Amino acid sequence: MKLETVIVDDELPARDELKFLLSDLDELEVIAEASTGQQALEIITKQKPDVAFLDIQMPGKSGMEIAEEILTWEKKPLIVFITAYDRYAIKAFELNAQDYLLKPFTEERFAKTIERILDKYQMETKTVNDQQLEKLIASMNPRSNSLIKIPVNSKQGRIKLLDEEEVIFAYTKNGDVYIKICDNEYKSDFTLSELEDKLPNPNFFRVHRSYIANLEKIKEVIPWFKGKYRLVMGDQLESEIPVSRNKIKKLKEIINL
C-alpha cells in the first residue's frame, strides 16, 4: 500500500520538482497539490492523506498555521516542511514535523526524509496493530482485565502469542521488559506494571520491583542474606530471581511457606 501524499507550495516549479522526486518511489503516491494555505486545508481535510509536504511562506495561511490546525485532528498526516528559510526549524519540530527540508536540497537529503517518513509510519502502524491485537485477545477472555494469550515480539517483526502457562517469569532490563519461558525469552511491549495488571492472580506475583514470578513454576526457595530470599525458577537454566524484603510475608502466605 502506498502512502497518499499531498504537496503544498505556492510555486509551481517547486511542486513539479517534488512530484518528480516522489514519482520514483514505490512507497508514496501524490494524490493532490495545493498552492495556498486555505486550499491545502480543504484538500487535506477531504482527502485525509498519510503525508503532507508543506511550504511555510504562502499566500493566506502559512505552513505553520496549517500544521497547528492539523495537530488538533484525530487523524493527522505526517508533516514535512520545505522552505528556503532556516529560522522556522525549532518551531517546526515543536509541531511534530517529521523533517525540515531547506531549499535547495539534494536527492541524498531527500532520501533521508523519505526514510524518516517510512520509519515513523511503520512504527505507528505497529502500535495500532498491537493495540487491536490486545483488544481482540481481551475480548476473547472471560477475565475482564487479564490475558489468555500474551503478545511478544518474535523474529522478523512477527508477533508470537504465549499461553499464560508458558510464562516462567517476567523482568525488566535496561528499561525493556522480557518474558522468560522454559527455553527462550521474548521482549514485550507491555510495561511490568501492565503485565502485573493483566496476568491472573494468585498464579503471578510481583516478587520484586523488577520481577513478576509464576508461582507455579518455582522449584526452590533459597534463604538469602539479611532476611532476603531468592527463587529458583523452572526454566531450563533454573534462573534465580530476587524477592524484595517487603514481599516476603505475602509470598509466604500465598505458597504456604
PDB file of C-alpha atoms in Angstrom:
ATOM      1  CA  MET A   1       0.000   0.000   0.000  1.00  0.00           C
ATOM      2  CA  LYS A   2       1.336   3.407  -0.988  1.00  0.00           C
ATOM      3  CA  LEU A   3       1.235   6.376   1.366  1.00  0.00           C
ATOM      4  CA  GLU A   4      -1.082   9.009  -0.060  1.00  0.00           C
ATOM      5  CA  THR A   5       0.725  12.331  -0.263  1.00  0.00           C
ATOM      6  CA  VAL A   6      -0.244  15.983  -0.711  1.00  0.00           C
ATOM      7  CA  ILE A   7       2.171  18.700  -1.887  1.00  0.00           C
ATOM      8  CA  VAL A   8       1.586  22.292  -0.770  1.00  0.00           C
ATOM      9  CA  ASP A   9       3.691  25.081  -2.286  1.00  0.00           C
ATOM     10  CA  ASP A  10       2.770  28.380  -3.912  1.00  0.00           C
ATOM     11  CA  GLU A  11       5.453  27.938  -6.602  1.00  0.00           C
ATOM     12  CA  LEU A  12       4.626  25.588  -9.473  1.00  0.00           C
ATOM     13  CA  PRO A  13       8.290  24.684 -10.246  1.00  0.00           C
ATOM     14  CA  ALA A  14       8.790  23.630  -6.621  1.00  0.00           C
ATOM     15  CA  ARG A  15       5.700  21.409  -6.747  1.00  0.00           C
ATOM     16  CA  ASP A  16       6.810  19.879 -10.035  1.00  0.00           C
ATOM     17  CA  GLU A  17      10.290  19.123  -8.701  1.00  0.00           C
ATOM     18  CA  LEU A  18       8.865  17.412  -5.643  1.00  0.00           C
ATOM     19  CA  LYS A  19       6.396  15.419  -7.749  1.00  0.00           C
ATOM     20  CA  PHE A  20       9.269  14.292  -9.949  1.00  0.00           C
ATOM     21  CA  LEU A  21      11.270  13.056  -6.943  1.00  0.00           C
ATOM     22  CA  LEU A  22       8.275  11.283  -5.472  1.00  0.00           C
ATOM     23  CA  SER A  23       7.383   9.649  -8.795  1.00  0.00           C
ATOM     24  CA  ASP A  24      10.446   7.399  -8.487  1.00  0.00           C
ATOM     25  CA  LEU A  25       9.253   5.971  -5.165  1.00  0.00           C
ATOM     26  CA  ASP A  26       7.118   2.872  -4.778  1.00  0.00           C
ATOM     27  CA  GLU A  27       6.058   3.764  -1.234  1.00  0.00           C
ATOM     28  CA  LEU A  28       4.451   7.200  -1.783  1.00  0.00           C
ATOM     29  CA  GLU A  29       1.849   8.452  -4.244  1.00  0.00           C
ATOM     30  CA  VAL A  30       0.930  12.116  -4.855  1.00  0.00           C
ATOM     31  CA  ILE A  31      -2.860  12.389  -4.805  1.00  0.00           C
ATOM     32  CA  ALA A  32      -3.258  16.187  -4.730  1.00  0.00           C
ATOM     33  CA  GLU A  33      -1.439  19.501  -4.610  1.00  0.00           C
ATOM     34  CA  ALA A  34      -2.273  22.996  -3.397  1.00  0.00           C
ATOM     35  CA  SER A  35      -0.850  26.472  -3.908  1.00  0.00           C
ATOM     36  CA  THR A  36      -2.403  28.303  -0.923  1.00  0.00           C
ATOM     37  CA  GLY A  37      -2.861  27.557   2.740  1.00  0.00           C
ATOM     38  CA  GLN A  38      -6.664  27.600   2.593  1.00  0.00           C
ATOM     39  CA  GLN A  39      -6.708  25.319  -0.432  1.00  0.00           C
ATOM     40  CA  ALA A  40      -4.317  22.984   1.380  1.00  0.00           C
ATOM     41  CA  LEU A  41      -6.567  22.720   4.430  1.00  0.00           C
ATOM     42  CA  GLU A  42      -9.588  21.943   2.287  1.00  0.00           C
ATOM     43  CA  ILE A  43      -7.722  19.230   0.375  1.00  0.00           C
ATOM     44  CA  ILE A  44      -6.143  17.657   3.463  1.00  0.00           C
ATOM     45  CA  THR A  45      -9.482  17.697   5.297  1.00  0.00           C
ATOM     46  CA  LYS A  46     -11.223  15.970   2.389  1.00  0.00           C
ATOM     47  CA  GLN A  47      -8.516  13.592   1.163  1.00  0.00           C
ATOM     48  CA  LYS A  48      -7.037  12.649   4.576  1.00  0.00           C
ATOM     49  CA  PRO A  49      -3.559  11.889   3.197  1.00  0.00           C
ATOM     50  CA  ASP A  50      -0.861   9.991   5.040  1.00  0.00           C
ATOM     51  CA  VAL A  51       1.843  12.591   4.305  1.00  0.00           C
ATOM     52  CA  ALA A  52       1.816  16.361   3.663  1.00  0.00           C
ATOM     53  CA  PHE A  53       4.776  18.311   2.298  1.00  0.00           C
ATOM     54  CA  LEU A  54       4.207  21.924   3.355  1.00  0.00           C
ATOM     55  CA  ASP A  55       5.890  25.103   2.214  1.00  0.00           C
ATOM     56  CA  ILE A  56       5.989  27.632   5.052  1.00  0.00           C
ATOM     57  CA  GLN A  57       5.541  31.030   3.408  1.00  0.00           C
ATOM     58  CA  MET A  58       2.421  31.068   1.218  1.00  0.00           C
ATOM     59  CA  PRO A  59      -0.494  33.402   0.472  1.00  0.00           C
ATOM     60  CA  GLY A  60      -3.102  33.298   3.208  1.00  0.00           C
ATOM     61  CA  LYS A  61      -2.371  30.680   5.830  1.00  0.00           C
ATOM     62  CA  SER A  62       1.264  29.722   6.296  1.00  0.00           C
ATOM     63  CA  GLY A  63       2.507  26.166   6.509  1.00  0.00           C
ATOM     64  CA  MET A  64       2.965  26.659  10.262  1.00  0.00           C
ATOM     65  CA  GLU A  65      -0.668  27.697  10.681  1.00  0.00           C
ATOM     66  CA  ILE A  66      -1.815  24.689   8.682  1.00  0.00           C
ATOM     67  CA  ALA A  67       0.269  22.372  10.873  1.00  0.00           C
ATOM     68  CA  GLU A  68      -1.098  23.939  14.067  1.00  0.00           C
ATOM     69  CA  GLU A  69      -4.633  23.218  12.899  1.00  0.00           C
ATOM     70  CA  ILE A  70      -3.784  19.676  11.781  1.00  0.00           C
ATOM     71  CA  LEU A  71      -2.386  18.945  15.238  1.00  0.00           C
ATOM     72  CA  THR A  72      -5.892  19.241  16.686  1.00  0.00           C
ATOM     73  CA  TRP A  73      -7.217  16.461  14.433  1.00  0.00           C
ATOM     74  CA  GLU A  74      -7.605  12.857  15.499  1.00  0.00           C
ATOM     75  CA  LYS A  75      -6.192  11.518  12.205  1.00  0.00           C
ATOM     76  CA  LYS A  76      -3.150  13.565  11.256  1.00  0.00           C
ATOM     77  CA  PRO A  77      -0.847  13.247   8.246  1.00  0.00           C
ATOM     78  CA  LEU A  78       2.904  13.119   8.759  1.00  0.00           C
ATOM     79  CA  ILE A  79       4.234  16.606   8.030  1.00  0.00           C
ATOM     80  CA  VAL A  80       7.423  17.622   6.252  1.00  0.00           C
ATOM     81  CA  PHE A  81       8.191  21.336   5.961  1.00  0.00           C
ATOM     82  CA  ILE A  82      10.012  22.538   2.845  1.00  0.00           C
ATOM     83  CA  THR A  83      11.327  26.096   2.898  1.00  0.00           C
ATOM     84  CA  ALA A  84      14.210  28.357   1.931  1.00  0.00           C
ATOM     85  CA  TYR A  85      14.415  29.729   5.482  1.00  0.00           C
ATOM     86  CA  ASP A  86      16.074  28.004   8.430  1.00  0.00           C
ATOM     87  CA  ARG A  87      14.668  30.266  11.131  1.00  0.00           C
ATOM     88  CA  TYR A  88      11.487  28.203  11.470  1.00  0.00           C
ATOM     89  CA  ALA A  89      13.215  24.902  12.239  1.00  0.00           C
ATOM     90  CA  ILE A  90      12.696  24.910  16.013  1.00  0.00           C
ATOM     91  CA  LYS A  91       9.031  25.799  15.667  1.00  0.00           C
ATOM     92  CA  ALA A  92       8.613  23.105  13.016  1.00  0.00           C
ATOM     93  CA  PHE A  93       9.781  20.333  15.325  1.00  0.00           C
ATOM     94  CA  GLU A  94       7.631  21.714  18.142  1.00  0.00           C
ATOM     95  CA  LEU A  95       4.764  20.965  15.757  1.00  0.00           C
ATOM     96  CA  ASN A  96       5.913  17.336  15.478  1.00  0.00           C
ATOM     97  CA  ALA A  97       7.221  17.686  11.928  1.00  0.00           C
ATOM     98  CA  GLN A  98       8.929  14.577  10.585  1.00  0.00           C
ATOM     99  CA  ASP A  99      11.546  16.678   8.847  1.00  0.00           C
ATOM    100  CA  TYR A 100      12.553  20.178   7.790  1.00  0.00           C
ATOM    101  CA  LEU A 101      13.973  20.425   4.267  1.00  0.00           C
ATOM    102  CA  LEU A 102      15.877  23.547   3.278  1.00  0.00           C
ATOM    103  CA  LYS A 103      15.683  24.542  -0.385  1.00  0.00           C
ATOM    104  CA  PRO A 104      17.626  23.697  -2.440  1.00  0.00           C
ATOM    105  CA  PHE A 105      18.138  20.141  -1.169  1.00  0.00           C
ATOM    106  CA  THR A 106      19.977  17.204  -2.676  1.00  0.00           C
ATOM    107  CA  GLU A 107      18.485  13.858  -3.638  1.00  0.00           C
ATOM    108  CA  GLU A 108      20.535  12.273  -0.838  1.00  0.00           C
ATOM    109  CA  ARG A 109      18.989  14.623   1.720  1.00  0.00           C
ATOM    110  CA  PHE A 110      15.528  13.940   0.300  1.00  0.00           C
ATOM    111  CA  ALA A 111      16.128  10.190   0.612  1.00  0.00           C
ATOM    112  CA  LYS A 112      16.773  10.644   4.334  1.00  0.00           C
ATOM    113  CA  THR A 113      13.438  12.421   4.653  1.00  0.00           C
ATOM    114  CA  ILE A 114      11.638   9.532   2.964  1.00  0.00           C
ATOM    115  CA  GLU A 115      13.391   7.083   5.272  1.00  0.00           C
ATOM    116  CA  ARG A 116      12.162   9.026   8.315  1.00  0.00           C
ATOM    117  CA  ILE A 117       8.615   9.045   6.962  1.00  0.00           C
ATOM    118  CA  LEU A 118       8.589   5.300   6.338  1.00  0.00           C
ATOM    119  CA  ASP A 119      10.140   4.507   9.727  1.00  0.00           C
ATOM    120  CA  LYS A 120       7.559   6.657  11.510  1.00  0.00           C
ATOM    121  CA  TYR A 121       4.660   5.174   9.558  1.00  0.00           C
ATOM    122  CA  GLN A 122       5.794   1.606  10.251  1.00  0.00           C
ATOM    123  CA  MET A 123       6.165   2.383  13.951  1.00  0.00           C
ATOM    124  CA  GLU A 124       2.679   3.924  14.159  1.00  0.00           C
ATOM    125  CA  THR A 125       1.179   1.023  12.204  1.00  0.00           C
ATOM    126  CA  LYS A 126       2.788  -1.499  14.548  1.00  0.00           C
ATOM    127  CA  THR A 127       1.448   0.372  17.589  1.00  0.00           C
ATOM    128  CA  VAL A 128      -2.089   0.368  16.174  1.00  0.00           C
ATOM    129  CA  ASN A 129      -1.850  -3.320  15.264  1.00  0.00           C
ATOM    130  CA  ASP A 130      -0.592  -4.213  18.732  1.00  0.00           C
ATOM    131  CA  GLN A 131      -3.457  -2.302  20.350  1.00  0.00           C
ATOM    132  CA  GLN A 132      -6.014  -4.001  18.113  1.00  0.00           C
ATOM    133  CA  LEU A 133      -4.485  -7.395  18.848  1.00  0.00           C
ATOM    134  CA  GLU A 134      -4.603  -6.747  22.585  1.00  0.00           C
ATOM    135  CA  LYS A 135      -8.268  -5.732  22.361  1.00  0.00           C
ATOM    136  CA  LEU A 136      -9.073  -8.869  20.373  1.00  0.00           C
ATOM    137  CA  ILE A 137      -7.323 -11.107  22.877  1.00  0.00           C
ATOM    138  CA  ALA A 138      -9.015  -9.363  25.808  1.00  0.00           C
ATOM    139  CA  SER A 139     -12.438  -9.676  24.170  1.00  0.00           C
ATOM    140  CA  MET A 140     -11.962 -13.462  23.955  1.00  0.00           C
ATOM    141  CA  ASN A 141     -11.041 -13.703  27.618  1.00  0.00           C
ATOM    142  CA  PRO A 142     -13.688 -14.303  30.278  1.00  0.00           C
ATOM    143  CA  ARG A 143     -11.498 -12.428  32.780  1.00  0.00           C
ATOM    144  CA  SER A 144     -12.141  -8.763  32.070  1.00  0.00           C
ATOM    145  CA  ASN A 145      -8.662  -7.457  32.812  1.00  0.00           C
ATOM    146  CA  SER A 146      -6.375 -10.386  32.081  1.00  0.00           C
ATOM    147  CA  LEU A 147      -4.944 -12.143  29.062  1.00  0.00           C
ATOM    148  CA  ILE A 148      -5.480 -15.592  27.592  1.00  0.00           C
ATOM    149  CA  LYS A 149      -2.571 -15.006  25.216  1.00  0.00           C
ATOM    150  CA  ILE A 150       0.393 -12.700  25.767  1.00  0.00           C
ATOM    151  CA  PRO A 151       1.717 -10.962  22.619  1.00  0.00           C
ATOM    152  CA  VAL A 152       5.512 -10.721  22.441  1.00  0.00           C
ATOM    153  CA  ASN A 153       7.983  -9.687  19.758  1.00  0.00           C
ATOM    154  CA  SER A 154       9.361 -12.605  17.779  1.00  0.00           C
ATOM    155  CA  LYS A 155      11.740 -12.826  14.809  1.00  0.00           C
ATOM    156  CA  GLN A 156      11.325 -10.845  11.578  1.00  0.00           C
ATOM    157  CA  GLY A 157       8.812  -8.451  13.095  1.00  0.00           C
ATOM    158  CA  ARG A 158       6.304 -11.192  13.895  1.00  0.00           C
ATOM    159  CA  ILE A 159       4.126 -11.244  16.997  1.00  0.00           C
ATOM    160  CA  LYS A 160       4.133 -14.511  18.953  1.00  0.00           C
ATOM    161  CA  LEU A 161       1.280 -15.367  21.298  1.00  0.00           C
ATOM    162  CA  LEU A 162       2.304 -17.059  24.531  1.00  0.00           C
ATOM    163  CA  ASP A 163      -0.018 -19.051  26.754  1.00  0.00           C
ATOM    164  CA  GLU A 164      -0.059 -17.861  30.355  1.00  0.00           C
ATOM    165  CA  GLU A 165       1.088 -21.269  31.477  1.00  0.00           C
ATOM    166  CA  GLU A 166       4.266 -20.938  29.403  1.00  0.00           C
ATOM    167  CA  VAL A 167       5.443 -17.880  31.329  1.00  0.00           C
ATOM    168  CA  ILE A 168       8.070 -18.664  33.968  1.00  0.00           C
ATOM    169  CA  PHE A 169       8.740 -15.058  34.945  1.00  0.00           C
ATOM    170  CA  ALA A 170       8.929 -11.541  33.529  1.00  0.00           C
ATOM    171  CA  TYR A 171      11.584  -8.978  34.284  1.00  0.00           C
ATOM    172  CA  THR A 172      12.948  -5.573  33.321  1.00  0.00           C
ATOM    173  CA  LYS A 173      16.426  -4.880  31.978  1.00  0.00           C
ATOM    174  CA  ASN A 174      17.735  -1.511  30.780  1.00  0.00           C
ATOM    175  CA  GLY A 175      14.201  -0.171  30.577  1.00  0.00           C
ATOM    176  CA  ASP A 176      12.848  -3.068  28.482  1.00  0.00           C
ATOM    177  CA  VAL A 177      10.565  -5.890  29.616  1.00  0.00           C
ATOM    178  CA  TYR A 178      11.309  -9.539  28.833  1.00  0.00           C
ATOM    179  CA  ILE A 179       9.188 -12.653  29.322  1.00  0.00           C
ATOM    180  CA  LYS A 180      11.021 -15.875  30.137  1.00  0.00           C
ATOM    181  CA  ILE A 181       9.613 -19.242  29.105  1.00  0.00           C
ATOM    182  CA  CYS A 182      11.194 -22.659  29.566  1.00  0.00           C
ATOM    183  CA  ASP A 183      13.748 -22.496  26.763  1.00  0.00           C
ATOM    184  CA  ASN A 184      13.617 -18.939  25.446  1.00  0.00           C
ATOM    185  CA  GLU A 185      12.758 -15.338  26.254  1.00  0.00           C
ATOM    186  CA  TYR A 186      10.953 -12.591  24.355  1.00  0.00           C
ATOM    187  CA  LYS A 187      10.764  -8.827  24.522  1.00  0.00           C
ATOM    188  CA  SER A 188       7.357  -7.420  25.437  1.00  0.00           C
ATOM    189  CA  ASP A 189       5.799  -4.051  24.612  1.00  0.00           C
ATOM    190  CA  PHE A 190       3.968  -4.074  27.965  1.00  0.00           C
ATOM    191  CA  THR A 191       5.455  -2.391  30.993  1.00  0.00           C
ATOM    192  CA  LEU A 192       5.951  -4.626  34.015  1.00  0.00           C
ATOM    193  CA  SER A 193       3.080  -2.855  35.771  1.00  0.00           C
ATOM    194  CA  GLU A 194       0.792  -3.509  32.803  1.00  0.00           C
ATOM    195  CA  LEU A 195       1.734  -7.189  32.861  1.00  0.00           C
ATOM    196  CA  GLU A 196       1.085  -7.286  36.596  1.00  0.00           C
ATOM    197  CA  ASP A 197      -2.435  -5.956  35.995  1.00  0.00           C
ATOM    198  CA  LYS A 198      -3.169  -8.393  33.190  1.00  0.00           C
ATOM    199  CA  LEU A 199      -1.681 -11.661  34.436  1.00  0.00           C
ATOM    200  CA  PRO A 200      -4.035 -13.646  36.690  1.00  0.00           C
ATOM    201  CA  ASN A 201      -3.739 -13.674  40.465  1.00  0.00           C
ATOM    202  CA  PRO A 202      -2.683 -15.516  42.510  1.00  0.00           C
ATOM    203  CA  ASN A 203      -0.616 -17.516  39.995  1.00  0.00           C
ATOM    204  CA  PHE A 204       1.539 -14.487  39.160  1.00  0.00           C
ATOM    205  CA  PHE A 205       3.045 -12.309  41.862  1.00  0.00           C
ATOM    206  CA  ARG A 206       5.250  -9.205  41.740  1.00  0.00           C
ATOM    207  CA  VAL A 207       8.063 -10.518  43.930  1.00  0.00           C
ATOM    208  CA  HIS A 208      10.383  -7.586  43.234  1.00  0.00           C
ATOM    209  CA  ARG A 209      10.107  -4.214  41.539  1.00  0.00           C
ATOM    210  CA  SER A 210      11.866  -5.757  38.519  1.00  0.00           C
ATOM    211  CA  TYR A 211      10.338  -9.270  38.547  1.00  0.00           C
ATOM    212  CA  ILE A 212       6.966 -10.991  38.257  1.00  0.00           C
ATOM    213  CA  ALA A 213       7.050 -14.732  39.021  1.00  0.00           C
ATOM    214  CA  ASN A 214       4.709 -17.529  38.037  1.00  0.00           C
ATOM    215  CA  LEU A 215       4.377 -19.099  41.468  1.00  0.00           C
ATOM    216  CA  GLU A 216       3.506 -22.476  39.973  1.00  0.00           C
ATOM    217  CA  LYS A 217       6.936 -22.522  38.320  1.00  0.00           C
ATOM    218  CA  ILE A 218       9.006 -22.057  41.494  1.00  0.00           C
ATOM    219  CA  LYS A 219      11.329 -25.031  42.064  1.00  0.00           C
ATOM    220  CA  GLU A 220      13.115 -23.878  45.219  1.00  0.00           C
ATOM    221  CA  VAL A 221      13.125 -21.036  47.738  1.00  0.00           C
ATOM    222  CA  ILE A 222      16.586 -20.045  48.963  1.00  0.00           C
ATOM    223  CA  PRO A 223      17.010 -18.005  52.168  1.00  0.00           C
ATOM    224  CA  TRP A 224      19.467 -15.204  51.358  1.00  0.00           C
ATOM    225  CA  PHE A 225      21.400 -12.521  53.191  1.00  0.00           C
ATOM    226  CA  LYS A 226      19.747 -10.115  55.644  1.00  0.00           C
ATOM    227  CA  GLY A 227      16.377 -11.850  55.620  1.00  0.00           C
ATOM    228  CA  LYS A 228      16.011 -11.826  51.851  1.00  0.00           C
ATOM    229  CA  TYR A 229      15.044 -14.754  49.624  1.00  0.00           C
ATOM    230  CA  ARG A 230      15.765 -15.928  46.106  1.00  0.00           C
ATOM    231  CA  LEU A 231      13.551 -18.122  43.940  1.00  0.00           C
ATOM    232  CA  VAL A 232      14.865 -20.877  41.682  1.00  0.00           C
ATOM    233  CA  MET A 233      12.543 -20.911  38.690  1.00  0.00           C
ATOM    234  CA  GLY A 234      11.520 -23.827  36.476  1.00  0.00           C
ATOM    235  CA  ASP A 235      13.124 -22.772  33.217  1.00  0.00           C
ATOM    236  CA  GLN A 236      15.942 -24.798  31.633  1.00  0.00           C
ATOM    237  CA  LEU A 237      18.577 -22.549  33.210  1.00  0.00           C
ATOM    238  CA  GLU A 238      16.930 -22.727  36.643  1.00  0.00           C
ATOM    239  CA  SER A 239      17.200 -18.945  36.849  1.00  0.00           C
ATOM    240  CA  GLU A 240      17.377 -17.353  40.270  1.00  0.00           C
ATOM    241  CA  ILE A 241      15.333 -14.216  40.883  1.00  0.00           C
ATOM    242  CA  PRO A 242      15.238 -11.992  43.985  1.00  0.00           C
ATOM    243  CA  VAL A 243      12.365 -11.401  46.386  1.00  0.00           C
ATOM    244  CA  SER A 244      12.071  -7.962  47.954  1.00  0.00           C
ATOM    245  CA  ARG A 245      12.015  -7.907  51.751  1.00  0.00           C
ATOM    246  CA  ASN A 246       8.594  -6.232  51.763  1.00  0.00           C
ATOM    247  CA  LYS A 247       7.163  -9.009  49.537  1.00  0.00           C
ATOM    248  CA  ILE A 248       8.351 -11.959  51.620  1.00  0.00           C
ATOM    249  CA  LYS A 249       5.425 -12.100  54.061  1.00  0.00           C
ATOM    250  CA  LYS A 250       2.809 -12.046  51.325  1.00  0.00           C
ATOM    251  CA  LEU A 251       4.720 -14.606  49.263  1.00  0.00           C
ATOM    252  CA  LYS A 252       4.915 -16.989  52.233  1.00  0.00           C
ATOM    253  CA  GLU A 253       1.155 -16.697  52.734  1.00  0.00           C
ATOM    254  CA  ILE A 254       0.442 -17.474  49.090  1.00  0.00           C
ATOM    255  CA  ILE A 255       2.712 -20.525  48.814  1.00  0.00           C
ATOM    256  CA  ASN A 256       2.084 -21.719  52.394  1.00  0.00           C
ATOM    257  CA  LEU A 257       5.715 -21.438  53.348  1.00  0.00           C
TER     258      LEU A 257
END
